[in-house]
Amino acid sequence: MRLIDVLLLVPILTPIAGGLLIGAASGWSARLRSRVTVLTAAIAFTASSVIYYLQHFAHQELSLTFFRLVDYGLKFRPTDLGSLLAVVASALWLLATIYSLVYMKHEHSQSRFFAFLMLSLSGCLGVFLAGDYFTLFLFFEFMTFTAYPLVIHEEDENAMRAGDTYLYMSVAGGLVLLFGILALVWTTGTADIAPALDALHKGNISPYFIALTFIVGFGVKAGIVPLHIWLPQAHPVAPSPASALLSGVMIKTGAYGILSFLTVTLSSNNAHSAYLIIPQNIGYVMIWVALLTMIGGAFMALMQDSIKKILAYSSVSQMGYIMLAIGCAAYLSEEGGLSYTAAVFHAFNHAVFKSGLFLMIGTVYLLTHTLSLSKLGGMSKYLPFTTIATLIASFAVLGMPGFSGFPSKTLIHHAIVEAAQHSQSAWLLLAEKLFVVGSAITAAYFIKLYTGIFFGQYKGDKPPTQGEGTLVRMVLGVFCLAIILVGIFPYQVMHFLESTAHGTVVDLHVLEEQLHHVKFWDVHSYGGVMLPASLGIAIFFIAKYFKFFTWRYPLWLSVEGFIYRPLYHGFLTLCCRYVTSVEGGICELYDRSGSASGRLINRVKRFDDMIDEGYEAMGHATTKLVEEARHIDHGVDNAYNQAGRTVEVLASKVTQVDSEIDQTYARAGRAVLRLTEEVAKADRDIDHVYDNVGNAALKLTESVAKADEKLDHGYDRVAQQGLDILETVRQVDQPKATKTEVDRQNWNPQNITLGSLIVAGLLLIILAVLYFFGGNVL
Amino acid sequence: MHGLFQAAVLAALVPLMFALVIYLVEKHSWKLRNGLSVLASLASFVLVISHYKRIMAGETILVKFPNLLPPLGISFRVDYLSFLVAAIISGIWFLVTVYSTEYMVKEHAKNRYYPFSVLTLAGALGVVLSGDLFTFFLFFELMSLSAYVLVVHEETEQAMRAGYKYLILTIIGGLALFFAIIAVYEIAGTVAFTPGGFVQESGRLALFSFIAFFIGFGIKAGVVPLHVWLPEAHPVAPSPASALLSGLMLKTGAYGFIRIVFNIYGVELIRETGWNNMMLLFAVVTIFLGSAVAITQDDIKRRLAYSSVGQMGYIVLGIALLQERALIGAIFHIFAHALMKSSLFLAAGAIIYRTGKRKVSEWHGMGKQMFVTMIVFTIASISMVGIPPLVGFISKWEIALGSLDAGNWGYVLLLLLSSLMNFIYYFPVIQGAFFGDPHLHHDAHEDKEPRHRELPWAMLVPMVVLAGLIVFVDLLPRNIVLELAEQAAHALFFAIK
């Protein structure tokens, strides 16, 4: 890596650093921020210029490769065309930045605007300085994203919608481009911007398809019909300096990509390659697409009321011119040098005059705050400088001799004529006529635009109170100067641009030859301009007469309503409705299968329950049976028991009876014993009694003997006393008798009589009977 | 040196031990708990990284414990792929754990969260460091089951439902894997990962085992139609856990796919039998369906979860194409998607943490309030769309080239279509956050609102580191991850049997 190669990084890294710095440093004063911004843009411009100088004049091949991302890394190796476009881009960026210092003064979110302005500059320069498609793509995407905040800067509903259209289409385009690059890399093994036509056949992807992806991918950015729809929405809503850059410069990255692809990649190192038919066929199709873009864009511009929309559609239309030249270049391949130069020339011119026009119109807007043609008018009184500047830029667009559009348009006209001659077919002659028609409509809408703004009466609320200011005048003056200089020195510029064809399919010798024959300052060329101009004036008046300008076509007639909206909605419906419902179906399937298995389990459980129940029932039955059996058994048992008990009772009764009998016997025995005892006792008593009786009788006998003696003695005495007693008896006979009875009553064996014995025996017998038989009774 | 103390083994075992320690100390000190959780992931990251020299020298580290759980035995194996994936897992786990120390402050049951988070890490690392299917299966189940606790952390009804779904499908997957492993053992008599594969026959049992593997890993990786648990489970988990689940745990499924295709069956066998076509079909459906459904989701975390489904489709596609470049893309996408999805979930989590707003439609003006968070979100989502030079682009590029190598550019179109869909569902979030503020044109309303509701450092730094990696991994002079992915793919494809 040489030190000088590092220079390639300066125009890319400086704006990134500057942008990040501006974005990060929120506390900066507006003055400091402005200085940093302008300084950054100026450094980028200077560096680009130095690179171009080294490349073009000092013949230094600058090349830098680093950052291996995949098999490819960042590779910067600008072509002549790329480095020239980088100079133009950074110059315009510098001018627009200076202009925006004035324009943005009263806007919100200025830091964001300037930060992204710088970042998108880096992206744009990266595209132009890229050495391969990989790097180009990287910066292309970077630019797409960093330009988004510029587009939606106003953040109102319009801007947001336009921003969406812009970004969705750009991203989709970017992805299509990525596919193309992938296919290119895979088939050819390199991403370099180098002839690859022969290698493209090795793969199984048709080269036409790859070409289509490249053209569509870049075409979105370039605004080719029908990929343009974001452009007339996005360019007008951005602040004017941003519009200028979007329409003037960024759009060219698309054109640059297509041009590189068709004239470099689709070329062969072998001049007689059999595949050269491919770029020719593609070029032929491109010519028609370009004419459609050119006329369609111009036609739409004619119908717009907003001045910025007119310019935006005008950009579409002008891109058609450039595409036409590119198509011719591809179609004529080696002999397309003139077309190639025409394309580059017009791209360069368009960058200048369209940026200029946006800034001029922006000045009108800045001072009047209206974009509507129906309100504007009479500005020539208030803004004379802008009036003249816009006139110069408009002349450039129309291709008036002496202004920059003239030589490039003339070259394009030459290109289409040449293509028609080459093809020998009537169709391309028709194309040449259509080219004139396109130019005529361009003239018509520019007349409309110019007269609408600057002539007549101002119909708005309050006319501008101040002029443009010095800074704005200076910027606009630079644009006018550039336009006029190019217009005055067309040959010099043309030959200067000739070198950009180096390395393309173009045969440089043929180119030299062709350019040698080009004559700008002659009647044919003037005629080529005057015819469309006069036609344009006619169209203008006719359209005005038929009130065509105010006609509003229905949405469905537009490309957007016809293709993109249905496509977008269809896609979203597909995604959101059908796919989501499929996914929901899958989820539901799981839930269902879950609940189904739940049900199955329930069913199994129920079956199981049934079996269970069966068993249970059987069990119950068995239990019952057993119960029953037990019951019976119980009964039997009971019966036995009862019987047993009865028997037992019986037995016990018997036993009782037995025991009673026993007892009775015992008792009887005992009674008998006692009786016997009693008897014995009685016997003894009787014995005793007999003894006693004997004793008594003995005593009695003794007593009787004694008593006899005494009685003898007593008889004597009784005889003696008898007389006394007889006397006394005569007195106390009674009491003596009583006393004898009382003695008789005392219990005394002496007193026992036979009668008392009998009574005693009877009592005993009664007692005995009571004792023996009274047990039951007592 | 004894086998147990080799770094390869320790890397998986250290978190396991840490989980236990954390469980023991957490009742006493929450600081210690958080510190140890962070340390666990950091330690395993360091242990994994310590293999760098040996791995870069082309060495394959093998540690076997044949006597542990015979007859299959436990074994650990570190090659390029394991090293890379383990480093990704432990590294991002570390960052997410740092983030969670702050995020979880508001949550309940933190004492449950941390040990299980570390346990899940142990499982995930064990999965990628294991040397055979049996060890793989052990750790796989450990990871899956402990992640359940993370999924149901909130314990709301929704979380429990999602957790139930997760658990059922995880168990089905586990059983499928179990069957597959037994079948492989029956066929070949071994389950150790072998360069070039060891299953030689393509009989019915082999096919069945392959299908069972596909189901087992497909459920983990979220391959449609086995993904149904994913969009339920990821959004209900706490945001750091979502990041881990979506960013890292899904990858173990993808890792499993790579291992079975290249180290069990062998790429020749798969190519002969055409079994990869099955994977391709499902990958295509997954990519398309995941991306499309994501568009319709308003809940940011559900949107991210569906996005994960689609992105996992890329990885499966990259594996199933059986092309070296596609495999490089798939392996790199394991890294890229882990970075992107973790930072997206962390950013979304930060916004939920601060504002409680889960719906994308409510995020208006969020970019002004939480600038850094939304920048992280923006970087990650642009990378998701595949815009160079961010990491998401590289995997897409390699997989696209791989599908061209396979001779089918339909897949490239699918990838690009899916990128567009990614853009369609990510861009409105960014747009709503930064631009089109409805208050802008009315009054000075915006000045009154706090411009920044700054996040705590512990949350901010991991997010910024992740976003920085997304941007700068590719811009460094050497893209080590890509080199490793290339080496890994090369080693897998051209293994000497």
Tab-separated table of C-alpha atoms in Angstrom, chain A residues 26 67-72 74 108-109 112 116 134 137-138 141-142 145 148-149 152-156 160 163-164 167-168 171-172 175-176 178-179 181-183 185-186 191 204-205 209 568 571-572 574-577 579-580 582-583 586-587 590-591, chain B residues 161 165 169 224-228 231 288-289 292-293 295-296 306 325 368 382 385-389 393-394 397-398 400-401 404-405 407-409 412-413 416-417 419-421 423-424 427-428 431 434-437 440-441 474-476 479 482-483 486:
chain	number	residue	atom	x	y	z
A	26	SER	CA	-25.187	18.333	20.525
A	67	PHE	CA	-11.001	-4.834	5.361
A	68	ARG	CA	-11.545	-8.335	4.268
A	69	LEU	CA	-15.269	-8.686	4.867
A	70	VAL	CA	-15.971	-11.918	3.068
A	71	ASP	CA	-13.890	-13.064	0.168
A	72	TYR	CA	-13.951	-9.414	-0.732
A	74	LEU	CA	-13.276	-2.731	0.575
A	108	HIS	CA	-35.703	22.080	13.210
A	109	SER	CA	-33.262	19.192	13.762
A	112	ARG	CA	-29.365	15.712	12.214
A	116	PHE	CA	-26.701	12.899	7.494
A	134	PHE	CA	-18.939	-5.320	-3.598
A	137	PHE	CA	-22.909	-2.018	-3.159
A	138	LEU	CA	-21.771	-1.328	0.366
A	141	GLU	CA	-26.695	0.937	0.650
A	142	PHE	CA	-24.968	3.310	3.020
A	145	PHE	CA	-29.944	4.739	4.431
A	148	TYR	CA	-33.474	8.713	4.415
A	149	PRO	CA	-33.333	11.288	7.230
A	152	ILE	CA	-38.183	12.764	5.719
A	153	HIS	CA	-36.651	15.815	7.322
A	154	GLU	CA	-39.991	17.615	7.611
A	155	GLU	CA	-41.477	14.603	9.389
A	156	ASP	CA	-44.994	15.485	8.362
A	160	MET	CA	-43.138	10.081	6.093
A	163	GLY	CA	-39.835	8.302	2.933
A	164	ASP	CA	-41.469	4.905	3.256
A	167	LEU	CA	-36.767	3.366	1.556
A	168	TYR	CA	-38.825	0.270	0.859
A	171	VAL	CA	-34.012	-1.604	-0.003
A	172	ALA	CA	-35.874	-3.921	-2.339
A	175	LEU	CA	-31.487	-6.638	-2.495
A	176	VAL	CA	-32.132	-7.242	-6.172
A	178	LEU	CA	-27.201	-7.867	-4.223
A	179	PHE	CA	-28.566	-10.881	-6.002
A	181	ILE	CA	-23.660	-9.112	-7.526
A	182	LEU	CA	-23.803	-12.526	-5.874
A	183	ALA	CA	-24.572	-14.144	-9.194
A	185	VAL	CA	-19.310	-13.085	-8.161
A	186	TRP	CA	-20.286	-16.705	-8.210
A	191	ALA	CA	-16.533	-8.690	-8.111
A	204	ASN	CA	-26.316	-21.715	-14.747
A	205	ILE	CA	-27.837	-18.295	-14.368
A	209	PHE	CA	-31.201	-12.381	-15.757
A	568	TYR	CA	-47.231	-4.429	-1.911
A	571	PHE	CA	-47.398	-9.326	-0.557
A	572	LEU	CA	-48.466	-8.063	2.810
A	574	LEU	CA	-49.799	-13.054	1.666
A	575	CYS	CA	-47.487	-12.564	4.608
A	576	CYS	CA	-49.907	-11.239	7.112
A	577	ARG	CA	-52.992	-13.146	6.321
A	579	VAL	CA	-48.829	-17.223	6.146
A	580	THR	CA	-49.912	-16.079	9.547
A	582	VAL	CA	-50.831	-21.150	8.257
A	583	GLU	CA	-48.629	-20.550	11.243
A	586	ILE	CA	-49.702	-25.134	13.005
A	587	CYS	CA	-49.988	-23.750	16.487
A	590	TYR	CA	-50.439	-28.564	18.376
A	591	ASP	CA	-53.112	-27.280	20.681
B	161	ARG	CA	-48.877	-21.806	29.801
B	165	LYS	CA	-45.753	-25.849	26.100
B	169	LEU	CA	-42.026	-30.055	23.497
B	224	VAL	CA	-41.183	-24.850	11.640
B	225	PRO	CA	-43.422	-26.733	12.396
B	226	LEU	CA	-41.665	-27.624	15.618
B	227	HIS	CA	-41.288	-23.996	16.620
B	228	VAL	CA	-44.592	-23.446	18.388
B	231	PRO	CA	-42.812	-17.507	20.169
B	288	PHE	CA	-40.410	-17.701	4.978
B	289	LEU	CA	-42.906	-18.368	7.681
B	292	ALA	CA	-43.766	-13.319	7.449
B	293	VAL	CA	-45.402	-13.881	10.793
B	295	ILE	CA	-44.460	-8.674	10.357
B	296	THR	CA	-47.832	-9.066	11.977
B	306	TYR	CA	-40.545	-14.914	15.225
B	325	ARG	CA	-19.330	-21.864	1.915
B	368	LYS	CA	-35.306	10.820	21.701
B	382	ILE	CA	-29.984	-3.110	10.087
B	385	VAL	CA	-31.546	-7.044	7.236
B	386	GLY	CA	-28.084	-7.844	5.977
B	387	ILE	CA	-26.695	-4.454	5.150
B	388	PRO	CA	-22.919	-4.484	4.750
B	389	PRO	CA	-20.545	-4.184	6.506
B	393	PHE	CA	-24.384	-9.424	5.836
B	394	ILE	CA	-21.503	-11.862	5.922
B	397	TRP	CA	-23.430	-13.585	1.615
B	398	GLU	CA	-21.758	-16.892	2.383
B	400	ALA	CA	-26.101	-17.265	-0.724
B	401	LEU	CA	-22.854	-18.240	-2.399
B	404	LEU	CA	-25.277	-20.996	-5.764
B	405	ASP	CA	-22.580	-23.641	-5.280
B	407	GLY	CA	-26.728	-25.016	-8.054
B	408	ASN	CA	-29.937	-23.533	-6.824
B	409	TRP	CA	-30.382	-19.804	-6.846
B	412	VAL	CA	-30.747	-16.833	-2.793
B	413	LEU	CA	-34.022	-15.274	-3.789
B	416	LEU	CA	-33.212	-11.777	-0.160
B	417	LEU	CA	-36.978	-11.897	0.134
B	419	SER	CA	-34.170	-9.790	4.149
B	420	LEU	CA	-36.792	-7.523	2.697
B	421	MET	CA	-39.303	-8.913	5.144
B	423	PHE	CA	-36.652	-4.782	6.843
B	424	ILE	CA	-40.423	-4.508	6.727
B	427	PHE	CA	-37.902	-0.549	10.007
B	428	PRO	CA	-41.239	0.692	11.394
B	431	GLN	CA	-38.909	4.905	12.128
B	434	PHE	CA	-36.659	8.377	15.643
B	435	PHE	CA	-38.825	10.051	13.048
B	436	GLY	CA	-42.302	11.255	12.473
B	437	ASP	CA	-42.825	12.434	16.000
B	440	LEU	CA	-42.945	17.829	16.570
B	441	HIS	CA	-44.988	20.389	14.718
B	474	ASP	CA	-15.943	-7.078	10.258
B	475	LEU	CA	-13.950	-3.914	10.189
B	476	LEU	CA	-11.039	-5.162	12.236
B	479	ASN	CA	-12.030	-11.159	11.235
B	482	LEU	CA	-14.919	-15.658	10.150
B	483	GLU	CA	-11.526	-17.329	10.050
B	486	GLU	CA	-13.883	-21.136	7.750
